[in-house]
């Protein structure tokens, strides 16, 4: 009696390793998601650490454009 060497496997149509087109599409969407996540994270970080405004700095009168001497 001879036995066939056919493996008993179930074909999975959702497996990304079988079809190169679906694999590349999956990788493209993962890259797109990561790019958008980093962009939104960067924009949020810039918004969170935004410039608060011009601080009030005491400037000596002798260093002005038109200096005032005593």
JSON list of C-alpha atoms in Angstrom, two decimals:
[
{"chain": "A", "resi": 1, "resn": "UNK", "atom": "CA", "xyz": [0.00, 0.00, 0.00]},
{"chain": "A", "resi": 2, "resn": "UNK", "atom": "CA", "xyz": [1.44, 3.32, -1.04]},
{"chain": "A", "resi": 3, "resn": "UNK", "atom": "CA", "xyz": [0.68, 6.53, 0.75]},
{"chain": "A", "resi": 4, "resn": "UNK", "atom": "CA", "xyz": [0.39, 9.87, -0.93]},
{"chain": "A", "resi": 5, "resn": "UNK", "atom": "CA", "xyz": [2.69, 12.52, 0.44]},
{"chain": "A", "resi": 6, "resn": "UNK", "atom": "CA", "xyz": [0.05, 15.20, 0.16]},
{"chain": "A", "resi": 7, "resn": "UNK", "atom": "CA", "xyz": [-0.11, 17.20, 3.34]},
{"chain": "A", "resi": 8, "resn": "UNK", "atom": "CA", "xyz": [-3.42, 17.76, 5.00]},
{"chain": "A", "resi": 9, "resn": "UNK", "atom": "CA", "xyz": [-3.58, 21.54, 5.02]},
{"chain": "A", "resi": 10, "resn": "UNK", "atom": "CA", "xyz": [-6.51, 23.86, 4.89]},
{"chain": "A", "resi": 11, "resn": "UNK", "atom": "CA", "xyz": [-6.18, 26.65, 2.35]},
{"chain": "A", "resi": 12, "resn": "UNK", "atom": "CA", "xyz": [-6.68, 30.02, 3.95]},
{"chain": "A", "resi": 13, "resn": "UNK", "atom": "CA", "xyz": [-7.73, 32.70, 1.46]},
{"chain": "A", "resi": 14, "resn": "UNK", "atom": "CA", "xyz": [-7.10, 35.47, 4.01]},
{"chain": "A", "resi": 15, "resn": "UNK", "atom": "CA", "xyz": [-3.41, 34.59, 4.36]},
{"chain": "A", "resi": 16, "resn": "UNK", "atom": "CA", "xyz": [-1.24, 37.51, 3.22]},
{"chain": "A", "resi": 17, "resn": "UNK", "atom": "CA", "xyz": [1.78, 35.29, 2.51]},
{"chain": "A", "resi": 18, "resn": "UNK", "atom": "CA", "xyz": [0.06, 33.59, -0.42]},
{"chain": "A", "resi": 19, "resn": "UNK", "atom": "CA", "xyz": [-0.84, 36.55, -2.60]},
{"chain": "A", "resi": 20, "resn": "UNK", "atom": "CA", "xyz": [1.85, 39.17, -3.35]},
{"chain": "A", "resi": 21, "resn": "UNK", "atom": "CA", "xyz": [-0.70, 41.79, -4.41]},
{"chain": "A", "resi": 22, "resn": "UNK", "atom": "CA", "xyz": [-2.59, 41.65, -1.13]},
{"chain": "A", "resi": 23, "resn": "UNK", "atom": "CA", "xyz": [0.71, 41.58, 0.77]},
{"chain": "A", "resi": 24, "resn": "UNK", "atom": "CA", "xyz": [1.97, 44.74, -0.91]},
{"chain": "A", "resi": 25, "resn": "UNK", "atom": "CA", "xyz": [-1.42, 46.40, -0.43]},
{"chain": "A", "resi": 26, "resn": "UNK", "atom": "CA", "xyz": [-1.35, 45.51, 3.28]},
{"chain": "A", "resi": 27, "resn": "UNK", "atom": "CA", "xyz": [2.19, 46.87, 3.69]},
{"chain": "A", "resi": 28, "resn": "UNK", "atom": "CA", "xyz": [1.21, 50.04, 1.82]},
{"chain": "A", "resi": 29, "resn": "UNK", "atom": "CA", "xyz": [-1.72, 50.67, 4.18]},
{"chain": "A", "resi": 30, "resn": "UNK", "atom": "CA", "xyz": [0.45, 49.97, 7.24]},
{"chain": "A", "resi": 31, "resn": "UNK", "atom": "CA", "xyz": [3.03, 52.48, 5.99]},
{"chain": "A", "resi": 32, "resn": "UNK", "atom": "CA", "xyz": [0.30, 55.02, 5.26]},
{"chain": "A", "resi": 33, "resn": "UNK", "atom": "CA", "xyz": [-1.17, 54.57, 8.74]},
{"chain": "A", "resi": 34, "resn": "UNK", "atom": "CA", "xyz": [2.27, 54.96, 10.38]},
{"chain": "A", "resi": 35, "resn": "UNK", "atom": "CA", "xyz": [3.02, 58.09, 8.33]},
{"chain": "A", "resi": 36, "resn": "UNK", "atom": "CA", "xyz": [-0.31, 59.66, 9.28]},
{"chain": "A", "resi": 37, "resn": "UNK", "atom": "CA", "xyz": [0.17, 58.72, 12.94]},
{"chain": "A", "resi": 38, "resn": "UNK", "atom": "CA", "xyz": [3.62, 60.34, 13.03]},
{"chain": "A", "resi": 39, "resn": "UNK", "atom": "CA", "xyz": [2.36, 63.45, 11.23]},
{"chain": "A", "resi": 40, "resn": "UNK", "atom": "CA", "xyz": [-0.59, 63.89, 13.57]},
{"chain": "A", "resi": 41, "resn": "UNK", "atom": "CA", "xyz": [1.63, 63.22, 16.58]},
{"chain": "A", "resi": 42, "resn": "UNK", "atom": "CA", "xyz": [4.13, 65.82, 15.39]},
{"chain": "A", "resi": 43, "resn": "UNK", "atom": "CA", "xyz": [1.41, 68.39, 14.75]},
{"chain": "A", "resi": 44, "resn": "UNK", "atom": "CA", "xyz": [-0.05, 67.76, 18.20]},
{"chain": "A", "resi": 45, "resn": "UNK", "atom": "CA", "xyz": [3.40, 68.11, 19.78]},
{"chain": "A", "resi": 46, "resn": "UNK", "atom": "CA", "xyz": [3.97, 71.42, 17.96]},
{"chain": "A", "resi": 47, "resn": "UNK", "atom": "CA", "xyz": [0.53, 72.63, 19.10]},
{"chain": "A", "resi": 48, "resn": "UNK", "atom": "CA", "xyz": [1.20, 71.57, 22.67]},
{"chain": "A", "resi": 49, "resn": "UNK", "atom": "CA", "xyz": [4.57, 73.36, 22.80]},
{"chain": "A", "resi": 50, "resn": "UNK", "atom": "CA", "xyz": [3.56, 76.42, 20.81]},
{"chain": "A", "resi": 51, "resn": "UNK", "atom": "CA", "xyz": [5.06, 79.85, 21.32]},
{"chain": "A", "resi": 52, "resn": "UNK", "atom": "CA", "xyz": [3.26, 81.53, 24.20]},
{"chain": "A", "resi": 53, "resn": "UNK", "atom": "CA", "xyz": [3.95, 85.10, 23.17]},
{"chain": "A", "resi": 54, "resn": "UNK", "atom": "CA", "xyz": [6.45, 87.88, 23.49]},
{"chain": "A", "resi": 55, "resn": "UNK", "atom": "CA", "xyz": [7.87, 88.00, 27.01]},
{"chain": "A", "resi": 56, "resn": "UNK", "atom": "CA", "xyz": [8.31, 91.33, 28.78]},
{"chain": "A", "resi": 57, "resn": "UNK", "atom": "CA", "xyz": [12.05, 91.93, 28.88]},
{"chain": "A", "resi": 58, "resn": "UNK", "atom": "CA", "xyz": [13.68, 94.84, 30.69]},
{"chain": "A", "resi": 59, "resn": "UNK", "atom": "CA", "xyz": [16.08, 96.53, 28.25]},
{"chain": "A", "resi": 60, "resn": "UNK", "atom": "CA", "xyz": [18.61, 99.08, 29.55]},
{"chain": "A", "resi": 61, "resn": "UNK", "atom": "CA", "xyz": [18.11, 102.52, 28.01]},
{"chain": "A", "resi": 62, "resn": "UNK", "atom": "CA", "xyz": [21.77, 102.75, 26.97]},
{"chain": "A", "resi": 63, "resn": "UNK", "atom": "CA", "xyz": [21.38, 99.79, 24.58]},
{"chain": "A", "resi": 64, "resn": "UNK", "atom": "CA", "xyz": [18.38, 101.11, 22.61]},
{"chain": "A", "resi": 65, "resn": "UNK", "atom": "CA", "xyz": [18.54, 102.13, 18.91]},
{"chain": "A", "resi": 66, "resn": "UNK", "atom": "CA", "xyz": [18.52, 105.74, 20.06]},
{"chain": "A", "resi": 67, "resn": "UNK", "atom": "CA", "xyz": [20.33, 105.40, 23.41]},
{"chain": "A", "resi": 68, "resn": "UNK", "atom": "CA", "xyz": [19.48, 107.69, 26.28]},
{"chain": "A", "resi": 69, "resn": "UNK", "atom": "CA", "xyz": [22.41, 108.64, 28.44]},
{"chain": "A", "resi": 70, "resn": "UNK", "atom": "CA", "xyz": [22.28, 110.33, 31.81]}
]
